Short mmCIF file of C-alpha atoms in Angstrom, two decimals:
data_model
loop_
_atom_site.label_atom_id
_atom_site.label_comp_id
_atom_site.label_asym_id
_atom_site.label_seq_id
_atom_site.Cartn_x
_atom_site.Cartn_y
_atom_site.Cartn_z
CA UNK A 1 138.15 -30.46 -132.69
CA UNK A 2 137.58 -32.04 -129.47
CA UNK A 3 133.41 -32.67 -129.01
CA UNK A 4 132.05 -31.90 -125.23
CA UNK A 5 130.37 -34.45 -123.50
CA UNK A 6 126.85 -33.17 -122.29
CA UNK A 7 125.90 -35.44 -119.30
CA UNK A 8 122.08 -35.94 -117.74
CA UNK A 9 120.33 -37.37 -115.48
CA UNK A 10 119.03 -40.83 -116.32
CA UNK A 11 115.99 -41.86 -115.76
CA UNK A 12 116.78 -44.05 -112.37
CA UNK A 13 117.88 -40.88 -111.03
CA UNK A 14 114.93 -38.80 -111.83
CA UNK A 15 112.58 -42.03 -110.12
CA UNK A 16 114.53 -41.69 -107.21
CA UNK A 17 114.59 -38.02 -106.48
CA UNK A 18 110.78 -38.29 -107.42
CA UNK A 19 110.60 -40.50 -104.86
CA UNK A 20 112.46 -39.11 -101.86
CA UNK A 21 110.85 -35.84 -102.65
CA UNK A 22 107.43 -37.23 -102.17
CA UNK A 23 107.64 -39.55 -99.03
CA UNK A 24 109.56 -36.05 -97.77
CA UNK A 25 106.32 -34.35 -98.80
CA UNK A 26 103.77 -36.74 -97.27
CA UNK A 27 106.06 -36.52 -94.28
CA UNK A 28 105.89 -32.34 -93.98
CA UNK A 29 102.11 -33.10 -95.03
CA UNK A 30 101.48 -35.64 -91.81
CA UNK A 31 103.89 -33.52 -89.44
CA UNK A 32 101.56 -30.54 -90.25
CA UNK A 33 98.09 -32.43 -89.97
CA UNK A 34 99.92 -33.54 -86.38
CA UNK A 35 100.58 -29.82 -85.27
CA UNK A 36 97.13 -29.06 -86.56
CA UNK A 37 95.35 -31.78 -84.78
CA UNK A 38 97.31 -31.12 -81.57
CA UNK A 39 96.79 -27.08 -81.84
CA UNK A 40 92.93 -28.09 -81.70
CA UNK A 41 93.01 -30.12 -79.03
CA UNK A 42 94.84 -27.29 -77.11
CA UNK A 43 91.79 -25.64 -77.94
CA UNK A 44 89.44 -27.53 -76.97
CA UNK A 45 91.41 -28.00 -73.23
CA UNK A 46 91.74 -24.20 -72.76
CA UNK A 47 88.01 -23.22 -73.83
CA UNK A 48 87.33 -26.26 -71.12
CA UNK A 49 89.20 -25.17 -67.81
CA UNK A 50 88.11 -21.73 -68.66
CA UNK A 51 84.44 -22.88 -68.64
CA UNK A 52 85.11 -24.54 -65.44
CA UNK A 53 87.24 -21.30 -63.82
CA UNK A 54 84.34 -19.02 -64.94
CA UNK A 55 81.55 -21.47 -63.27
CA UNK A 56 83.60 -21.52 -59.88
CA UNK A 57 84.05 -18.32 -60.20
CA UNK A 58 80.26 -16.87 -60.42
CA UNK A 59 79.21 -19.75 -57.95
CA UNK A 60 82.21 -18.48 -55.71
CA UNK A 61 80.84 -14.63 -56.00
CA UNK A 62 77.48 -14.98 -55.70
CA UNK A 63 77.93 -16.85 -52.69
CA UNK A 64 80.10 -14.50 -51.01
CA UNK A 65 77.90 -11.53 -52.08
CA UNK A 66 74.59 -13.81 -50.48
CA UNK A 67 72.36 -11.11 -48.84
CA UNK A 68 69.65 -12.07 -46.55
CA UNK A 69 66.52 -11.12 -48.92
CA UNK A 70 63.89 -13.99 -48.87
CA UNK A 71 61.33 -13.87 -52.28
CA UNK A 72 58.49 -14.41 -53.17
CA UNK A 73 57.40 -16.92 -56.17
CA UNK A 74 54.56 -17.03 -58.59
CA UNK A 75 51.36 -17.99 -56.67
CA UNK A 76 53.37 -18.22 -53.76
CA UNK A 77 51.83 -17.58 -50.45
CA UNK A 78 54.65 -18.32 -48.50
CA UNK A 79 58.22 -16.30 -49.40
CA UNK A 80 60.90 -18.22 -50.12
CA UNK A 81 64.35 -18.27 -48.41
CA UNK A 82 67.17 -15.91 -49.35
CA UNK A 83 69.40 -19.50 -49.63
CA UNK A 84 68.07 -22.44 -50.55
CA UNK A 85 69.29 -26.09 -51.27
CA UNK A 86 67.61 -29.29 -50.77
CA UNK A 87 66.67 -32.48 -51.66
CA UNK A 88 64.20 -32.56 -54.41
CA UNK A 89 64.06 -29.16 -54.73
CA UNK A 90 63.71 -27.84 -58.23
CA UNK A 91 67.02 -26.09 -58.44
CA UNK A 92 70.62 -27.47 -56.56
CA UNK A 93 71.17 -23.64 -55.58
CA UNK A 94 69.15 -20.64 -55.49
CA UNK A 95 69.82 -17.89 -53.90
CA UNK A 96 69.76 -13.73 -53.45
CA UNK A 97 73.12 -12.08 -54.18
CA UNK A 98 74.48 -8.16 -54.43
CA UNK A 99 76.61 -7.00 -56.81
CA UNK A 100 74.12 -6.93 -59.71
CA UNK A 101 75.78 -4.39 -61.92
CA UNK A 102 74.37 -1.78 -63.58
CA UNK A 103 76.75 0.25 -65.61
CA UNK A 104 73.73 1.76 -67.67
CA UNK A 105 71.78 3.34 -64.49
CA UNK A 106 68.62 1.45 -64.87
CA UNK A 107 66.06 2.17 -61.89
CA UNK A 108 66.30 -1.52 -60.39
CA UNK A 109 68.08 -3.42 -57.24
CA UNK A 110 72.00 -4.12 -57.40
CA UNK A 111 70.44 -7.63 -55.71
CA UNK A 112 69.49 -10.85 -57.61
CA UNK A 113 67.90 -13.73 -57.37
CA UNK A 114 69.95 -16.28 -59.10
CA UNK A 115 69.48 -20.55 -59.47
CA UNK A 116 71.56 -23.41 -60.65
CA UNK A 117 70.27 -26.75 -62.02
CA UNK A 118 71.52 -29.59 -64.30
CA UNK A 119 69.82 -30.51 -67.37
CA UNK A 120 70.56 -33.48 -69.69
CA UNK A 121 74.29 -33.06 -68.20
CA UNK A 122 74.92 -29.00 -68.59
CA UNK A 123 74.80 -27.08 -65.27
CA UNK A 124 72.30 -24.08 -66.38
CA UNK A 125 72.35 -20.44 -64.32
CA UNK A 126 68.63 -18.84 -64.38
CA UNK A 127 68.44 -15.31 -62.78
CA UNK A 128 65.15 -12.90 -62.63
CA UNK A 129 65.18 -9.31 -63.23
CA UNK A 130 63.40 -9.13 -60.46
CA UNK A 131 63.64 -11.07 -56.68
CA UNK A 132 59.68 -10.84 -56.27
CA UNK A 133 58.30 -12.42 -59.41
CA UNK A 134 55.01 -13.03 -61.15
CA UNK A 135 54.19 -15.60 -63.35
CA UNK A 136 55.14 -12.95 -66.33
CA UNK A 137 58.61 -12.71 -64.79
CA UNK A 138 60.06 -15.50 -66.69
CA UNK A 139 63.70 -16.55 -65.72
CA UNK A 140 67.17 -15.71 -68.15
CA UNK A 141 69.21 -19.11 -68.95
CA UNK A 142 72.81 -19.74 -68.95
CA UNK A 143 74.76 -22.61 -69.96
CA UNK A 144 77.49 -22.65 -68.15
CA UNK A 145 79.14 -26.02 -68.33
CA UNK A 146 78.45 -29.44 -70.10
CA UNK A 147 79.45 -33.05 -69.01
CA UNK A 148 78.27 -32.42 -65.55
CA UNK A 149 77.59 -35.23 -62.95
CA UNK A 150 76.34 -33.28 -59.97
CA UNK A 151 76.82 -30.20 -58.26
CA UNK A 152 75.97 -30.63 -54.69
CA UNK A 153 76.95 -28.13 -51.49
CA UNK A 154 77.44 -28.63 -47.73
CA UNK A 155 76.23 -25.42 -45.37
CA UNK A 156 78.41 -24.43 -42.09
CA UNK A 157 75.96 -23.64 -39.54
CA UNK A 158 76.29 -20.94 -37.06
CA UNK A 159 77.50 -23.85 -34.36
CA UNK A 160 79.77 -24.92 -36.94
CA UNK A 161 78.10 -28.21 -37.65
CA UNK A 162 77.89 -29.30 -41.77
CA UNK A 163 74.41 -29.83 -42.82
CA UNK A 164 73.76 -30.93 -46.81
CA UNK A 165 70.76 -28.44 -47.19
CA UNK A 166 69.91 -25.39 -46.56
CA UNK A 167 67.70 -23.76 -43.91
CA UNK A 168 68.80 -27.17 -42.35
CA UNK A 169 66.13 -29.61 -41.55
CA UNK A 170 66.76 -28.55 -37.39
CA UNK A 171 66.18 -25.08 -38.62
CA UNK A 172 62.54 -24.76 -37.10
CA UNK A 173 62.35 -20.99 -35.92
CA UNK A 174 65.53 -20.30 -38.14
CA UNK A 175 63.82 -16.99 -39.95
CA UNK A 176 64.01 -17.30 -43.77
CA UNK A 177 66.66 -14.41 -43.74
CA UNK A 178 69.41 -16.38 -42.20
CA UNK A 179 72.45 -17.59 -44.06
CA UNK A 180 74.97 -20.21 -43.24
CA UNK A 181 78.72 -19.11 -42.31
CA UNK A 182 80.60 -20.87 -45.27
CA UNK A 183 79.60 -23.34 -48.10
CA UNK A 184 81.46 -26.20 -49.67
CA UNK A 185 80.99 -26.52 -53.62
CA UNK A 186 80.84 -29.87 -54.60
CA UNK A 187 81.21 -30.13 -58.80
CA UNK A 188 81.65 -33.35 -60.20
CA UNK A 189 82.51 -33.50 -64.09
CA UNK A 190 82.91 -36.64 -66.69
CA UNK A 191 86.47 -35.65 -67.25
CA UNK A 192 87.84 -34.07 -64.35
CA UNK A 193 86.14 -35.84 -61.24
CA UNK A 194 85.06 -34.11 -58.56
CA UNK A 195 85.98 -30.23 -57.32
CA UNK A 196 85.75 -28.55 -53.86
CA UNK A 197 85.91 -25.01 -52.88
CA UNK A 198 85.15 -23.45 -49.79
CA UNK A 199 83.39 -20.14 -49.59
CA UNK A 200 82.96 -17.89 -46.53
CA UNK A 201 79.62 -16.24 -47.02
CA UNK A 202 79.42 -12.41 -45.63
CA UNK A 203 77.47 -11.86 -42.46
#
């Protein structure tokens, strides 16, 4: 009776596929960790340039919806102009705007006074819920972008010459009403540099 040879694996062979089948593991393992670590970053880039699209974008609006409403401040004698940007002012931008929706039919204005500052780095929107305020009308804030350098705009006056604030510093007799024909947006960021846009303001 002829006896059948049973054959194994030895125990070389079980090291080795041990081995292959781990460094193949910590392989998959890394590879993953990789597509994880890149997947976040993607992330992180998207949620940035949308930040950045939706800051354009309101400073964009608001400028093209500018109406000529001047306000008045707390303990303000004097009202204040319906655009305003100058050197040490308290605010880059501040402005009043239309287009202040009210889908639930409140009893209000569709206008709004709205103002844009940097603090610490992040470029913070205030508006009011109302354009002539008290000192109980305390302003709504808005962070609307971090790592910010400056934001800085240049006016197009009506004989198209560029003046860095606005009424311009010429503007004696220039009624607080008036608005300038176009504005440049200057944003500068830590990781993008600087970004223009042109607006033409309505008249």
């Amino acid at each position: 009776m002829k006896s059948v040879l049973q054959k194994g694996f030895t125990l070389i062979e079980v090291f080795v596929a041990l081995t292959v089948f781990g460094v193949m593991a910590m392989l998959a393992y890394m590879s993953l960790g990789q597509t994880l670590s890149n997947a976040d970053m993607l992330n992180e880039r998207m949620d940035r340039l949308q930040a950045i699209q939706r800051t354009i974008s309101y400073l964009s609006t608001e400028l093209m919806q500018a109406v000529p409403r001047p306000v008045r401040v707390e303990l303000g004698d004097a009202p204040v102009p319906a655009l305003r940007s100058s050197f040490g002012s308290e605010f880059a931008l501040q402005l009043t705007h239309g287009g202040w929706p009210n889908p639930a039919g409140v009893p209000r204005s569709t206008m709004q006074r709205t103002a844009y500052r940097i603090e610490d780095g992040e470029l913070i929107r205030y508006h009011w819920n109302v354009l002539d305020r008290t000192v109980n009308n305390t302003p709504l804030a808005t962070i609307m972008l971090e790592d910010v350098e400056s934001l800085t705009f240049r006016f197009l006056q009506p004989t198209n010459e560029w003046t860095d604030q606005w009424p311009p510093l010429s503007a004696q007799g220039i009624p607080n009403t008036s608005l300038p024909r176009a504005v440049e947006i200057v944003l500068t960021l830590a990781d993008e540099g600087e970004i223009n846009r042109l607006v033409e303001v309505s008249q």
